[in-house]
Amino acid sequence: MKEVAVKEIDVLEASHQMGHWLDSVAAGAEVVITRRGRPAARLVAVEKPIVRFPDRSALRAELPPMQEGATEIIRALRDDARF
């Protein structure tokens, strides 16, 4: 498991320099905010969700083969354009 640097700051410092501490958290640090010397909150980075796309290989296998390639289609669209 990866070692995470933990920094303790008080509430006043957290409120005055929140942007700095958020940058530290985004870089991988963990920040504990204390109130009167006791831990009150912990700032940790939000884990980015892994986006999984459904398997479409069966659908693609059912499609008929293209009669002409993308190059020919684009060329025809350009030739027909009214610019």
PDB file of C-alpha atoms in Angstrom:
ATOM      1  CA  MET A   1       0.000   0.000   0.000  1.00  0.00           C
ATOM      2  CA  LYS A   2       1.213   3.506  -0.846  1.00  0.00           C
ATOM      3  CA  GLU A   3       2.555   5.650   2.004  1.00  0.00           C
ATOM      4  CA  VAL A   4       0.530   8.878   2.313  1.00  0.00           C
ATOM      5  CA  ALA A   5       1.939  12.026   3.909  1.00  0.00           C
ATOM      6  CA  VAL A   6      -0.390  13.230   6.681  1.00  0.00           C
ATOM      7  CA  LYS A   7      -0.300  16.906   7.634  1.00  0.00           C
ATOM      8  CA  GLU A   8      -2.079  18.357  10.658  1.00  0.00           C
ATOM      9  CA  ILE A   9      -3.353  21.939  10.537  1.00  0.00           C
ATOM     10  CA  ASP A  10      -5.668  23.930  12.772  1.00  0.00           C
ATOM     11  CA  VAL A  11      -9.058  25.301  11.725  1.00  0.00           C
ATOM     12  CA  LEU A  12      -7.791  28.874  11.339  1.00  0.00           C
ATOM     13  CA  GLU A  13      -4.962  27.846   9.007  1.00  0.00           C
ATOM     14  CA  ALA A  14      -7.346  25.629   7.033  1.00  0.00           C
ATOM     15  CA  SER A  15      -9.818  28.463   6.489  1.00  0.00           C
ATOM     16  CA  HIS A  16      -7.133  30.969   5.451  1.00  0.00           C
ATOM     17  CA  GLN A  17      -5.261  28.667   3.064  1.00  0.00           C
ATOM     18  CA  MET A  18      -7.909  26.190   1.877  1.00  0.00           C
ATOM     19  CA  GLY A  19      -6.761  26.415  -1.762  1.00  0.00           C
ATOM     20  CA  HIS A  20      -3.214  25.446  -0.801  1.00  0.00           C
ATOM     21  CA  TRP A  21      -4.410  22.465   1.230  1.00  0.00           C
ATOM     22  CA  LEU A  22      -6.757  21.311  -1.526  1.00  0.00           C
ATOM     23  CA  ASP A  23      -3.803  21.364  -3.942  1.00  0.00           C
ATOM     24  CA  SER A  24      -1.800  19.250  -1.474  1.00  0.00           C
ATOM     25  CA  VAL A  25      -4.643  16.746  -1.187  1.00  0.00           C
ATOM     26  CA  ALA A  26      -4.989  16.551  -4.970  1.00  0.00           C
ATOM     27  CA  ALA A  27      -1.249  15.779  -5.121  1.00  0.00           C
ATOM     28  CA  GLY A  28      -1.717  12.813  -2.782  1.00  0.00           C
ATOM     29  CA  ALA A  29      -1.326  14.223   0.725  1.00  0.00           C
ATOM     30  CA  GLU A  30      -3.821  13.709   3.524  1.00  0.00           C
ATOM     31  CA  VAL A  31      -4.683  16.703   5.697  1.00  0.00           C
ATOM     32  CA  VAL A  32      -6.144  16.436   9.196  1.00  0.00           C
ATOM     33  CA  ILE A  33      -7.856  19.583  10.471  1.00  0.00           C
ATOM     34  CA  THR A  34      -7.688  19.972  14.226  1.00  0.00           C
ATOM     35  CA  ARG A  35      -9.803  21.971  16.646  1.00  0.00           C
ATOM     36  CA  ARG A  36      -8.141  22.734  19.991  1.00  0.00           C
ATOM     37  CA  GLY A  37      -5.477  20.136  19.210  1.00  0.00           C
ATOM     38  CA  ARG A  38      -7.942  17.323  18.497  1.00  0.00           C
ATOM     39  CA  PRO A  39      -8.652  15.914  15.032  1.00  0.00           C
ATOM     40  CA  ALA A  40     -11.976  17.255  13.711  1.00  0.00           C
ATOM     41  CA  ALA A  41     -11.905  16.461   9.995  1.00  0.00           C
ATOM     42  CA  ARG A  42      -9.805  14.774   7.355  1.00  0.00           C
ATOM     43  CA  LEU A  43      -9.281  15.975   3.776  1.00  0.00           C
ATOM     44  CA  VAL A  44      -8.562  13.195   1.294  1.00  0.00           C
ATOM     45  CA  ALA A  45      -8.682  13.141  -2.497  1.00  0.00           C
ATOM     46  CA  VAL A  46     -11.826  11.923  -4.206  1.00  0.00           C
ATOM     47  CA  GLU A  47     -11.251   8.722  -6.130  1.00  0.00           C
ATOM     48  CA  LYS A  48     -12.116   9.061  -9.787  1.00  0.00           C
ATOM     49  CA  PRO A  49     -14.693   6.487 -10.854  1.00  0.00           C
ATOM     50  CA  ILE A  50     -13.670   3.955 -13.473  1.00  0.00           C
ATOM     51  CA  VAL A  51     -15.985   4.262 -16.446  1.00  0.00           C
ATOM     52  CA  ARG A  52     -16.799   0.911 -18.011  1.00  0.00           C
ATOM     53  CA  PHE A  53     -18.438   0.854 -21.403  1.00  0.00           C
ATOM     54  CA  PRO A  54     -20.689  -2.042 -22.382  1.00  0.00           C
ATOM     55  CA  ASP A  55     -19.291  -4.601 -24.810  1.00  0.00           C
ATOM     56  CA  ARG A  56     -20.608  -3.813 -28.283  1.00  0.00           C
ATOM     57  CA  SER A  57     -18.684  -6.441 -30.246  1.00  0.00           C
ATOM     58  CA  ALA A  58     -21.799  -8.594 -30.851  1.00  0.00           C
ATOM     59  CA  LEU A  59     -23.675  -5.583 -32.216  1.00  0.00           C
ATOM     60  CA  ARG A  60     -20.779  -4.649 -34.507  1.00  0.00           C
ATOM     61  CA  ALA A  61     -20.559  -8.238 -35.773  1.00  0.00           C
ATOM     62  CA  GLU A  62     -24.216  -8.066 -36.888  1.00  0.00           C
ATOM     63  CA  LEU A  63     -23.742  -4.894 -38.944  1.00  0.00           C
ATOM     64  CA  PRO A  64     -23.363  -5.346 -42.700  1.00  0.00           C
ATOM     65  CA  PRO A  65     -19.961  -4.460 -44.159  1.00  0.00           C
ATOM     66  CA  MET A  66     -19.600  -0.920 -45.489  1.00  0.00           C
ATOM     67  CA  GLN A  67     -19.920  -0.569 -49.259  1.00  0.00           C
ATOM     68  CA  GLU A  68     -17.524   2.376 -49.392  1.00  0.00           C
ATOM     69  CA  GLY A  69     -14.877   3.648 -47.022  1.00  0.00           C
ATOM     70  CA  ALA A  70     -14.893   6.798 -44.927  1.00  0.00           C
ATOM     71  CA  THR A  71     -12.554   8.548 -47.371  1.00  0.00           C
ATOM     72  CA  GLU A  72     -15.014   8.170 -50.230  1.00  0.00           C
ATOM     73  CA  ILE A  73     -17.947   9.297 -48.073  1.00  0.00           C
ATOM     74  CA  ILE A  74     -16.131  12.445 -46.902  1.00  0.00           C
ATOM     75  CA  ARG A  75     -14.926  13.227 -50.420  1.00  0.00           C
ATOM     76  CA  ALA A  76     -18.503  12.964 -51.744  1.00  0.00           C
ATOM     77  CA  LEU A  77     -19.788  15.214 -48.951  1.00  0.00           C
ATOM     78  CA  ARG A  78     -17.135  17.818 -49.769  1.00  0.00           C
ATOM     79  CA  ASP A  79     -17.880  17.688 -53.491  1.00  0.00           C
ATOM     80  CA  ASP A  80     -21.606  18.158 -52.850  1.00  0.00           C
ATOM     81  CA  ALA A  81     -21.120  20.985 -50.324  1.00  0.00           C
ATOM     82  CA  ARG A  82     -22.266  24.466 -51.331  1.00  0.00           C
ATOM     83  CA  PHE A  83     -19.492  26.663 -49.980  1.00  0.00           C
TER      84      PHE A  83
END
